[in-house]
Coordinates of C-alpha atoms and ligand atoms in Angstrom, one line a residue:
Chain A
M1137 CA -16.5 -15.6 10.8
V1138 CA -16.5 -11.8 11.9
P1139 CA -17.4 -8.6 9.6
I1140 CA -14.5 -6.0 8.7
A1141 CA -15.4 -2.6 7.9
I1142 CA -12.7 -0.2 5.8
D1143 CA -13.6 2.9 6.5
N1144 CA -12.1 6.2 4.0
V1145 CA -8.7 4.2 5.0
T1146 CA -5.8 6.6 3.3
L1147 CA -2.3 5.4 3.7
E1148 CA 1.2 7.6 2.9
Y1149 CA 4.7 6.7 2.9
D1150 CA 7.7 8.6 4.2
T1151 CA 10.2 8.4 2.2
P1152 CA 13.7 10.6 1.2
A1153 CA 11.7 11.9 -1.6
G1154 CA 9.1 12.6 0.4
K1155 CA 5.5 11.3 0.8
V1156 CA 4.4 8.6 -1.6
T1157 CA 0.6 7.5 -1.6
G1158 CA -0.1 4.0 -0.7
V1159 CA -3.4 4.0 -0.8
K1160 CA -5.9 6.8 -1.2
D1161 CA -9.4 6.7 0.6
V1162 CA -10.6 2.7 0.5
S1163 CA -14.5 2.0 2.3
F1164 CA -15.8 -1.3 1.8
D1165 CA -16.7 -3.8 3.7
I1166 CA -16.2 -7.6 4.0
G1167 CA -19.2 -9.6 5.8
A1168 CA -18.7 -12.8 8.2
S1169 CA -17.2 -15.4 6.8
E1170 CA -16.7 -13.5 3.1
F1171 CA -13.8 -14.3 0.3
I1172 CA -12.8 -10.9 -1.2
C1173 CA -10.1 -11.3 -3.5
I1174 CA -8.2 -8.1 -4.2
V1175 CA -7.0 -7.1 -7.9
G1176 CA -5.1 -4.1 -9.7
P1177 CA -2.3 -3.4 -11.0
S1178 CA 1.4 -3.3 -9.7
G1179 CA 2.2 -0.7 -7.4
C1180 CA -1.6 0.5 -6.9
G1181 CA -1.1 -0.6 -3.1
K1182 CA -2.9 -3.9 -2.9
S1183 CA 0.3 -5.0 -0.5
T1184 CA -0.7 -1.5 1.3
L1185 CA -3.9 -2.2 1.5
L1186 CA -3.5 -5.6 3.3
N1187 CA -0.9 -4.2 6.2
V1188 CA -2.7 -2.2 7.3
I1189 CA -5.9 -4.2 7.8
A1190 CA -2.7 -6.1 9.4
G1191 CA -2.4 -3.5 11.6
F1192 CA 1.3 -3.6 10.5
L1193 CA 0.8 0.3 9.2
P1194 CA -1.9 2.4 11.0
P1195 CA -4.1 4.6 8.2
A1196 CA -2.8 8.6 8.4
A1197 CA -7.0 8.8 7.9
G1198 CA -9.9 6.8 8.1
E1199 CA -9.9 3.0 9.8
I1200 CA -10.7 -0.8 10.0
R1201 CA -12.8 -2.0 12.2
I1202 CA -12.8 -5.5 12.5
D1203 CA -16.2 -7.0 14.5
G1204 CA -17.1 -3.5 15.7
K1205 CA -13.9 -2.5 17.2
A1206 CA -11.5 -0.2 15.5
V1207 CA -8.1 -2.0 14.3
K1208 CA -5.4 -0.6 16.5
G1209 CA -2.6 -2.4 15.4
H1210 CA -1.8 -6.2 14.9
G1211 CA -3.7 -9.5 16.8
M1212 CA -3.6 -13.2 16.7
D1213 CA -7.2 -12.9 14.9
R1214 CA -5.5 -12.0 11.6
G1215 CA -2.8 -14.3 10.3
V1216 CA -1.2 -12.7 7.3
V1217 CA 0.8 -14.6 4.2
F1218 CA 3.2 -12.1 3.2
Q1219 CA 4.3 -11.5 -0.5
D1220 CA 8.2 -12.0 0.7
F1221 CA 9.4 -15.7 1.0
A1222 CA 11.5 -14.0 3.4
Q1223 CA 9.1 -14.2 5.7
L1224 CA 9.9 -17.7 7.1
F1225 CA 12.3 -17.8 10.0
P1226 CA 15.3 -19.4 8.5
W1227 CA 16.0 -21.0 12.1
R1228 CA 13.3 -22.6 12.0
T1229 CA 12.2 -25.8 10.0
A1230 CA 9.6 -25.7 8.5
L1231 CA 7.9 -27.7 11.5
G1232 CA 9.2 -24.8 13.7
N1233 CA 8.0 -22.1 11.8
V1234 CA 4.1 -24.1 11.0
S1235 CA 4.4 -24.4 15.2
F1236 CA 5.2 -21.1 16.3
G1237 CA 2.0 -20.1 16.1
L1238 CA 0.7 -22.8 18.5
E1239 CA 4.1 -22.4 20.6
M1240 CA 3.0 -19.0 21.3
K1241 CA -0.1 -20.1 22.4
G1242 CA 1.2 -22.4 24.9
I1243 CA 0.6 -25.7 23.1
P1244 CA 2.0 -29.0 24.5
K1245 CA 4.6 -29.5 22.2
A1246 CA 4.0 -33.5 20.9
E1247 CA 0.0 -31.7 20.5
R1248 CA 1.2 -28.3 18.1
D1249 CA 3.8 -31.3 15.8
K1250 CA 1.1 -33.2 15.7
I1251 CA -1.2 -30.3 13.7
A1252 CA 2.0 -28.6 12.0
R1253 CA 2.7 -31.8 10.6
E1254 CA -1.2 -32.2 9.6
Q1255 CA -1.2 -28.6 8.4
L1256 CA 1.8 -28.9 6.6
R1257 CA 0.8 -32.8 4.8
L1258 CA -1.9 -31.0 3.1
V1259 CA 0.2 -28.0 1.2
K1260 CA 2.0 -31.5 0.2
L1261 CA 5.2 -30.7 2.0
E1262 CA 4.8 -33.9 4.7
K1263 CA 7.9 -35.3 2.8
F1264 CA 9.8 -31.6 4.0
V1265 CA 9.0 -31.1 7.8
D1266 CA 13.1 -31.1 8.9
S1267 CA 14.0 -28.9 6.5
F1268 CA 15.0 -25.3 6.7
P1269 CA 13.7 -22.7 5.2
H1270 CA 17.0 -21.9 2.8
H1271 CA 16.7 -25.8 0.9
L1272 CA 13.0 -25.4 0.2
S1273 CA 11.9 -23.8 -3.0
G1274 CA 10.0 -19.8 -2.6
G1275 CA 6.9 -21.7 -4.3
M1276 CA 7.5 -24.4 -1.0
Q1277 CA 8.6 -21.6 1.5
Q1278 CA 5.5 -20.1 0.5
R1279 CA 3.2 -22.9 1.4
V1280 CA 5.2 -23.2 4.3
A1281 CA 4.2 -20.1 4.7
I1282 CA 0.3 -21.1 4.6
A1283 CA 0.4 -23.7 6.2
R1284 CA 1.8 -21.4 9.1
A1285 CA -0.9 -19.0 8.7
L1286 CA -4.0 -21.9 8.9
A1287 CA -2.0 -24.0 12.0
Y1288 CA -2.7 -21.4 14.8
N1289 CA -6.1 -21.1 13.7
P1290 CA -7.0 -17.4 13.2
S1291 CA -10.6 -16.0 12.3
V1292 CA -9.3 -13.5 9.6
L1293 CA -6.7 -14.9 7.2
L1294 CA -4.8 -12.0 4.7
M1295 CA -2.8 -13.5 1.6
D1296 CA -0.7 -11.5 -0.4
E1297 CA -0.8 -13.1 -3.8
P1298 CA 0.5 -17.0 -2.6
F1299 CA 0.1 -18.5 -5.2
A1300 CA 2.2 -16.3 -7.6
A1301 CA 5.3 -18.4 -7.9
L1302 CA 3.5 -21.9 -7.9
D1303 CA 3.7 -23.9 -11.3
A1304 CA 0.3 -24.0 -12.5
M1305 CA -0.7 -27.6 -10.9
T1306 CA 0.3 -27.4 -8.1
R1307 CA -1.2 -23.3 -8.0
D1308 CA -4.6 -25.3 -8.7
D1309 CA -4.4 -28.1 -6.1
M1310 CA -3.6 -25.1 -3.9
Q1311 CA -6.9 -23.4 -4.6
L1312 CA -8.7 -26.2 -4.1
L1313 CA -7.2 -26.6 -0.5
L1314 CA -7.4 -23.0 -0.2
A1315 CA -11.9 -23.1 -1.0
D1316 CA -11.7 -26.6 1.5
V1317 CA -10.1 -24.8 4.2
W1318 CA -11.7 -21.5 3.9
R1319 CA -15.5 -23.3 3.2
A1320 CA -14.7 -25.8 6.4
T1321 CA -13.5 -23.2 9.2
R1322 CA -15.9 -20.2 7.3
K1323 CA -12.7 -17.8 7.7
T1324 CA -13.4 -14.5 6.6
V1325 CA -10.3 -14.2 4.0
I1326 CA -8.9 -11.4 1.9
Y1327 CA -6.8 -12.6 -0.5
V1328 CA -3.8 -10.4 -3.1
T1329 CA -3.6 -11.6 -6.6
H1330 CA -3.1 -10.5 -9.9
N1331 CA -4.4 -13.5 -11.6
V1332 CA -8.5 -12.7 -12.8
A1333 CA -9.0 -16.6 -13.7
E1334 CA -7.5 -17.5 -10.4
A1335 CA -9.8 -14.3 -8.3
V1336 CA -13.2 -16.0 -10.1
Y1337 CA -12.4 -19.0 -9.0
L1338 CA -11.8 -18.5 -5.5
A1339 CA -14.4 -15.2 -4.7
D1340 CA -17.5 -14.2 -3.2
R1341 CA -16.5 -10.4 -4.0
V1342 CA -13.5 -8.8 -6.6
I1343 CA -12.3 -5.2 -5.6
V1344 CA -10.6 -3.9 -8.4
M1345 CA -8.5 -1.6 -7.4
S1346 CA -7.4 1.6 -10.1
A1347 CA -3.2 2.3 -10.6
H1348 CA -1.2 4.5 -8.1
P1349 CA -2.2 6.0 -6.1
G1350 CA -5.0 3.3 -5.2
T1351 CA -8.7 4.1 -4.9
V1352 CA -11.4 1.0 -5.2
Q1353 CA -12.6 1.4 -8.8
A1354 CA -15.3 -1.4 -8.8
D1355 CA -16.8 -3.6 -6.4
I1356 CA -18.1 -7.0 -8.1
R1357 CA -19.7 -10.3 -6.7
I1358 CA -19.3 -13.7 -8.2
D1359 CA -22.2 -15.5 -8.5
L1360 CA -21.1 -18.5 -9.2
P1361 CA -22.4 -22.0 -7.6
R1362 CA -19.3 -23.3 -5.5
P1363 CA -17.6 -25.6 -6.6
R1364 CA -16.8 -23.2 -9.4
D1365 CA -16.0 -25.1 -13.2
P1366 CA -13.1 -23.1 -14.8
L1367 CA -14.9 -23.8 -18.0
S1368 CA -17.8 -23.4 -18.4
L1369 CA -19.4 -20.7 -19.9
E1370 CA -20.4 -18.4 -17.1
F1371 CA -17.3 -18.5 -15.9
V1372 CA -15.2 -17.6 -18.3
D1373 CA -17.8 -14.5 -19.2
C1374 CA -16.7 -13.2 -15.3
Q1375 CA -13.3 -13.7 -16.2
K1376 CA -14.3 -11.1 -19.1
Q1377 CA -16.4 -8.9 -17.3
L1378 CA -13.1 -8.4 -14.9
M1379 CA -11.0 -8.5 -16.9
R1380 CA -12.7 -5.4 -18.4
H1381 CA -12.6 -3.7 -15.4
L1382 CA -9.4 -3.6 -15.6
G1383 CA -9.1 -2.1 -18.7
H1384 CA -7.5 -5.3 -20.9
K1385 CA -9.4 -5.3 -24.4
V1386 CA -11.3 -8.8 -24.2
S1387 CA -11.7 -10.2 -27.1
G1388 CA -15.0 -12.7 -28.1
N1389 CA -13.0 -15.3 -26.9
G1390 CA -10.1 -14.7 -24.7
A1391 CA -9.9 -15.2 -21.6
G1392 CA -6.6 -14.0 -20.2
H1393 CA -3.4 -15.7 -17.6
Chain B
M867 CA 10.8 -38.0 5.3
Q868 CA 13.9 -40.7 4.1
D869 CA 13.8 -38.6 0.7
A870 CA 14.1 -34.7 2.0
A871 CA 17.1 -36.2 4.2
T872 CA 18.9 -38.2 1.2
T873 CA 18.0 -35.6 -1.2
I874 CA 19.6 -32.2 1.5
S875 CA 22.7 -34.2 2.6
A876 CA 23.4 -34.9 -2.0
R877 CA 23.0 -31.0 -2.2
E878 CA 25.3 -30.3 0.8
A879 CA 28.2 -32.2 0.4
P880 CA 29.3 -34.3 -2.4
G881 CA 30.1 -37.0 -0.6
H882 CA 30.3 -40.4 -2.9
S883 CA 31.7 -38.4 -5.2
P884 CA 35.5 -39.7 -6.1
G885 CA 37.0 -36.6 -6.3
R886 CA 36.3 -35.5 -2.9
A887 CA 39.6 -36.2 -1.5
A888 CA 41.4 -34.8 -4.0
S889 CA 40.0 -31.8 -3.6
R890 CA 40.6 -31.8 0.4
L891 CA 43.8 -32.9 -0.1
R892 CA 44.2 -29.8 -2.7
S893 CA 42.2 -27.5 0.4
I894 CA 45.1 -28.0 2.7
W895 CA 48.0 -28.0 0.7
R896 CA 47.0 -24.6 0.0
N897 CA 46.5 -23.6 3.7
V898 CA 50.1 -24.8 4.8
F899 CA 52.0 -23.7 1.2
P900 CA 52.5 -20.0 2.2
F901 CA 54.0 -21.5 5.5
I902 CA 55.9 -23.4 3.8
V903 CA 57.0 -20.4 1.4
V904 CA 57.6 -18.1 4.6
G905 CA 59.8 -21.4 6.4
V906 CA 61.7 -21.8 4.0
L907 CA 62.9 -18.1 4.3
W908 CA 63.5 -18.1 7.2
E909 CA 66.0 -20.6 7.5
I910 CA 67.3 -18.6 4.7
V911 CA 68.0 -15.7 7.2
A912 CA 68.7 -17.8 9.6
I913 CA 71.4 -20.2 8.3
S914 CA 73.2 -17.3 6.0
G915 CA 74.3 -15.2 9.5
I916 CA 72.4 -11.7 8.5
F917 CA 71.5 -11.9 12.5
P918 CA 73.1 -13.1 15.3
A919 CA 71.7 -17.1 16.1
R920 CA 70.5 -15.5 19.5
L921 CA 68.6 -13.0 17.5
F922 CA 67.2 -15.1 15.3
P923 CA 67.2 -18.8 15.7
T924 CA 66.6 -21.4 13.1
I925 CA 62.8 -23.0 13.5
E926 CA 64.5 -26.2 14.9
T927 CA 66.0 -24.3 17.5
V928 CA 63.0 -22.6 18.3
A929 CA 60.6 -26.1 17.9
R930 CA 63.1 -27.4 20.3
T931 CA 62.9 -25.3 23.2
F932 CA 59.1 -25.4 22.9
F933 CA 59.4 -28.7 23.2
A934 CA 61.4 -28.3 26.8
L935 CA 59.5 -25.6 27.5
T936 CA 56.7 -27.9 27.7
A937 CA 58.0 -30.6 28.9
N938 CA 59.4 -29.6 32.4
G939 CA 55.9 -27.1 32.4
I940 CA 56.6 -23.3 32.1
L941 CA 54.7 -22.7 28.5
P942 CA 51.3 -24.1 29.6
H943 CA 51.5 -22.4 32.8
H944 CA 52.3 -18.7 31.0
A945 CA 49.0 -20.4 28.9
I946 CA 47.3 -21.4 31.4
E947 CA 47.2 -17.5 32.8
T948 CA 46.4 -15.9 30.1
L949 CA 43.8 -18.2 28.6
I950 CA 42.0 -17.7 32.4
R951 CA 42.2 -14.0 32.2
L952 CA 41.5 -14.0 28.6
L953 CA 38.4 -15.9 28.9
S954 CA 37.4 -14.2 31.9
G955 CA 37.7 -10.9 30.5
F956 CA 36.3 -12.0 27.2
A957 CA 33.1 -13.7 29.1
L958 CA 32.6 -9.9 31.1
A959 CA 33.0 -8.0 27.0
G960 CA 30.2 -11.2 25.9
V961 CA 27.7 -10.5 28.6
F962 CA 27.7 -6.9 28.6
G963 CA 28.4 -6.4 24.8
V964 CA 25.6 -8.6 24.0
T965 CA 22.9 -6.6 26.1
I966 CA 24.1 -3.6 25.3
G967 CA 24.6 -3.9 22.2
I968 CA 20.6 -5.3 21.8
L969 CA 19.8 -2.7 24.2
M970 CA 20.5 0.1 21.7
G971 CA 19.1 -1.7 19.0
R972 CA 15.7 -2.4 20.2
S973 CA 15.2 1.1 22.9
R974 CA 15.7 4.6 21.6
L975 CA 16.0 5.0 24.8
A976 CA 19.5 3.1 25.2
E977 CA 20.3 4.4 22.1
D978 CA 20.5 7.6 22.2
I979 CA 22.6 7.1 25.8
F980 CA 25.3 4.9 24.4
L981 CA 25.9 5.3 21.1
P982 CA 27.7 8.9 21.6
L983 CA 30.2 6.9 24.1
V984 CA 30.4 4.2 22.7
S985 CA 31.4 5.9 19.3
I986 CA 34.0 8.2 20.9
C987 CA 36.1 5.0 23.4
A988 CA 35.3 2.8 20.7
P989 CA 38.2 4.3 18.1
I990 CA 41.0 4.9 20.9
P991 CA 43.2 2.1 20.8
G992 CA 43.4 -0.6 24.2
L993 CA 46.7 0.3 25.0
A994 CA 45.9 4.2 25.8
Y995 CA 43.1 3.0 28.7
T996 CA 46.1 0.5 29.9
P997 CA 48.2 3.5 32.7
L998 CA 44.7 4.2 33.9
F999 CA 43.1 0.3 35.0
L1000 CA 46.3 0.0 36.3
L1001 CA 46.3 3.3 38.5
W1002 CA 42.2 2.8 39.5
F1003 CA 42.6 -1.4 39.5
G1004 CA 46.4 -1.6 40.7
L1005 CA 48.7 -4.5 39.2
G1006 CA 47.5 -7.8 38.4
S1007 CA 45.2 -10.3 37.7
F1008 CA 41.9 -8.1 37.8
S1009 CA 43.0 -4.6 36.4
S1010 CA 44.1 -6.6 32.8
I1011 CA 40.8 -8.9 32.5
L1012 CA 38.9 -5.6 33.2
L1013 CA 40.8 -4.2 30.6
V1014 CA 40.3 -6.6 28.2
G1015 CA 36.1 -6.8 28.7
F1016 CA 36.1 -3.1 28.3
V1017 CA 38.4 -2.9 25.5
S1018 CA 36.8 -5.8 23.3
A1019 CA 33.6 -5.0 24.2
F1020 CA 33.2 -2.2 21.7
P1021 CA 33.2 -4.7 18.9
V1022 CA 30.7 -6.7 20.4
I1023 CA 28.3 -4.0 21.1
F1024 CA 28.2 -2.0 17.7
N1025 CA 28.1 -6.1 15.4
S1026 CA 24.8 -6.7 18.6
W1027 CA 23.0 -3.4 17.5
T1028 CA 23.6 -3.6 13.8
G1029 CA 22.2 -7.4 14.1
V1030 CA 19.2 -6.8 15.6
K1031 CA 18.7 -3.7 12.9
A1032 CA 19.2 -6.1 10.6
V1033 CA 16.8 -8.1 12.1
K1034 CA 13.9 -8.3 8.8
E1035 CA 10.9 -6.4 10.0
I1036 CA 9.0 -8.8 8.3
W1037 CA 10.0 -11.4 10.8
V1038 CA 9.1 -9.5 13.5
R1039 CA 5.6 -8.4 11.8
S1040 CA 4.7 -12.8 11.3
A1041 CA 5.7 -13.6 14.8
H1042 CA 3.6 -10.6 16.2
S1043 CA 0.8 -11.1 14.8
M1044 CA 0.9 -15.4 15.5
G1045 CA 0.4 -13.9 18.8
A1046 CA 4.4 -13.1 20.3
D1047 CA 5.0 -11.4 23.4
D1048 CA 7.9 -9.4 24.6
R1049 CA 9.8 -11.7 26.0
R1050 CA 9.3 -14.2 23.3
M1051 CA 9.8 -12.2 20.7
F1052 CA 13.4 -11.4 21.6
T1053 CA 14.2 -15.1 22.4
H1054 CA 12.6 -16.6 19.8
V1055 CA 13.2 -14.2 16.5
I1056 CA 15.3 -11.0 17.6
L1057 CA 18.1 -13.1 19.2
P1058 CA 18.5 -16.1 16.6
G1059 CA 18.1 -13.2 13.8
A1060 CA 20.3 -10.9 14.8
L1061 CA 23.0 -14.2 15.3
P1062 CA 25.2 -13.5 12.5
Y1063 CA 26.4 -10.4 13.6
I1064 CA 26.7 -11.0 16.8
L1065 CA 29.2 -14.5 16.4
T1066 CA 31.2 -11.8 14.2
G1067 CA 31.2 -9.4 17.0
L1068 CA 32.3 -12.5 18.9
R1069 CA 35.0 -13.0 16.8
L1070 CA 36.2 -9.5 16.3
G1071 CA 35.9 -8.9 20.1
L1072 CA 38.0 -11.9 21.1
A1073 CA 40.8 -10.4 18.7
Q1074 CA 40.8 -7.5 20.1
A1075 CA 41.1 -9.2 23.4
W1076 CA 43.7 -10.7 22.3
R1077 CA 45.9 -8.1 22.0
V1078 CA 45.6 -6.2 23.9
L1079 CA 45.8 -8.5 26.9
V1080 CA 49.0 -9.7 25.5
A1081 CA 50.0 -6.0 25.7
V1082 CA 49.1 -5.6 29.1
E1083 CA 50.8 -8.4 30.4
M1084 CA 53.9 -6.9 29.8
L1085 CA 53.2 -3.6 31.9
A1086 CA 51.0 -5.3 34.4
A1087 CA 53.7 -6.8 36.1
V1088 CA 51.5 -10.1 36.6
P1089 CA 54.1 -13.2 37.4
W1090 CA 52.7 -15.4 35.0
G1091 CA 51.5 -14.8 31.0
L1092 CA 52.8 -15.4 27.5
G1093 CA 53.2 -11.5 26.9
W1094 CA 55.3 -11.9 30.1
L1095 CA 56.7 -14.4 28.7
I1096 CA 57.7 -13.0 25.6
F1097 CA 58.7 -9.7 26.8
G1098 CA 60.5 -10.7 30.3
A1099 CA 62.5 -13.3 27.7
R1100 CA 63.6 -9.7 25.9
K1101 CA 66.0 -8.9 29.2
F1102 CA 68.5 -12.5 28.6
L1103 CA 68.3 -12.1 24.4
N1104 CA 65.6 -15.5 25.2
T1105 CA 64.2 -14.8 20.9
D1106 CA 63.5 -18.3 20.5
A1107 CA 61.6 -18.1 24.3
M1108 CA 60.2 -15.3 22.4
L1109 CA 59.3 -17.2 19.4
A1110 CA 57.8 -20.4 21.1
G1111 CA 54.9 -18.0 23.2
I1112 CA 54.6 -16.3 20.1
V1113 CA 53.7 -19.9 18.2
V1114 CA 51.0 -21.0 21.5
I1115 CA 49.2 -17.6 20.8
A1116 CA 48.5 -18.6 17.3
L1117 CA 47.3 -22.0 17.7
I1118 CA 45.8 -21.2 21.0
G1119 CA 43.6 -18.4 18.2
L1120 CA 44.4 -21.3 16.1
L1121 CA 42.1 -24.0 18.1
L1122 CA 39.5 -21.1 19.4
E1123 CA 38.9 -20.6 15.9
K1124 CA 38.0 -23.7 14.6
L1125 CA 36.8 -25.7 17.6
V1126 CA 34.4 -23.3 18.9
F1127 CA 33.5 -20.6 16.8
Q1128 CA 33.6 -22.5 13.2
K1129 CA 31.4 -24.8 15.2
I1130 CA 29.0 -22.9 16.6
E1131 CA 28.7 -21.3 13.5
N1132 CA 28.1 -24.7 11.4
Y1133 CA 25.5 -25.6 13.8
T1134 CA 23.3 -22.4 13.6
V1135 CA 24.4 -20.0 11.4
V1136 CA 25.4 -22.1 8.4
R1137 CA 23.0 -24.5 9.0
W1138 CA 20.5 -22.4 8.9
G1139 CA 21.3 -20.7 5.5
M1140 CA 21.6 -16.7 6.7
V1141 CA 25.5 -17.5 6.5
A1142 CA 27.5 -19.2 3.6
A1143 CA 29.9 -21.9 4.6
Ligands
ATP174 N1 7.8 0.6 2.6 C1 8.0 1.2 1.2 N2 8.4 2.7 1.2 C2 7.8 3.4 0.4 N3 6.8 3.8 -0.9 C3 5.8 2.1 -0.3 C4 6.5 1.2 -0.2 N4 5.8 0.5 0.0 C5 5.2 0.6 -1.5 N5 5.4 1.8 -0.9 C6 4.8 2.5 -2.6 O1 3.4 2.3 -2.2 C7 2.7 2.1 -3.4 C8 1.8 1.0 -3.0 O2 2.7 -0.7 -3.3 P1 2.2 -1.9 -2.7 O3 3.2 -2.1 -2.3 O4 1.0 -1.8 -2.0 O5 1.7 -2.7 -4.2 P2 1.0 -3.9 -4.7 O6 0.2 -2.9 -5.3 O7 1.2 -4.9 -3.3 O8 1.6 -4.3 -5.6 P3 2.4 -5.5 -6.0 O9 1.3 -6.0 -6.9 O10 4.2 -5.3 -7.5 O11 2.8 -6.1 -5.2 C9 3.8 1.5 -4.5 O12 3.5 3.4 -5.2 C10 4.9 2.3 -4.0 O13 5.9 3.0 -4.3
MG175 MG1 2.2 -6.2 -2.7

């Protein structure tokens, strides 16, 4: 829905041991309604970049522009799913968590419950609407977090390895769901993952980041038609190409993960 | 829904297992056992005559005095006077303590102003303030209540402050990105997020309130109150009345803990999994 420009963004963390670079000179543009995946080795700064885009960390240099306007802080236009399971409010049930954003918007209770139930049904948690987060598994909590970010309908979705804790079957279902939601709502999505197959399945473009201190190493367009078939030759080729960028040794027929 | 409910209750309470009654009995026994030991030792000392019976009455004598003083209304009157002072003072501590603590946690300025003051005043024993308060506010209930409020506010302040600091940044970020304004950030995120610590602070505050109140009742020349009962009974060597007063303090403390604090905790922070049961 909205284009995003990431312009020479650098972020440094102040730690007792001195400054630690989170990301360094990162620049790329994201088109309106584009689905971007960010991949890169652990510790390269993917979560950091996402938090800068979300407006939680002010960059030391450079700026983020959303729809032409420089980002000055957090905003309701960006929904965030964090990497950390602890993001849910423990004092609210799954339903209460998902309806939080709607409550903040002032939507009446009956309606927000209806929307929240529907979102929980989409992530296959309709049986757990009244459960508190501590009674849900890590993967279930993460699905509640996704439902929560979708429920109040932000135009940009920032997702940090949201499916990493799921089993393969559930992950496939969730990827399908996300692809559907994205097709239907035309949100701009920035999605962090370790999983090459996931990136090829979901992304219009994949940003490959180098190891710490993270910079953009490659910007790869995935031009496969949708819905994508993970077993097709083209799909496997894309995966291989991406893995080569990540520094994997790719054998003749090997697909990773 | 039905499914979810049954799974959860099955996990929460092993309700249908046959071992439940037995484990219940065992836990009661574990709680009662130390008292039985102390009671037996007490009786041995009392009966042996090491102390004069006046000074070291048997449990039976204490119990008889307890019931006599309860039946003629004297003990309940003392208890109610004390309870009113306790709860008034504690209410002051709760309201001001939580407010100041949260302010300190949220605002740098408030932290800079209050923290040095609180850090200096908190370790001073409550009793040390008593003469000052009695001189400033006169003898009687009013100054006792103020003193109780003042002294028991410190643990509430400290814990509320810590609790606000312990609210996870990720909750605040989530709420921000979902459009929470300052007011609702406070009521919907900071307050529940800090609740485990706030409850701990209130608990410690109440214990503090008891300690200082019973002591100050001995000094503030109040006509009724358990502290006064205990202190006054000394003059006539009524150790049985003193012990009856101590028993009442213990009972009220136990009731407040079981009926108020544990209930609130079970309904909130325990149910939310923020504190282990
Ligand atoms: N809160 C913090 N304080 C100090 N340094 C941090 C902090 N968070 C991250 N860093 C540093 O910034 C760098 C990037 O971290 P980041 O969490 O963005 O990596 P990541 O790419 O998301 O890794 P992963 O895939 O493991 O989640 C790391 O080298 C880390 O040491
Ligand atoms: Mg990360």
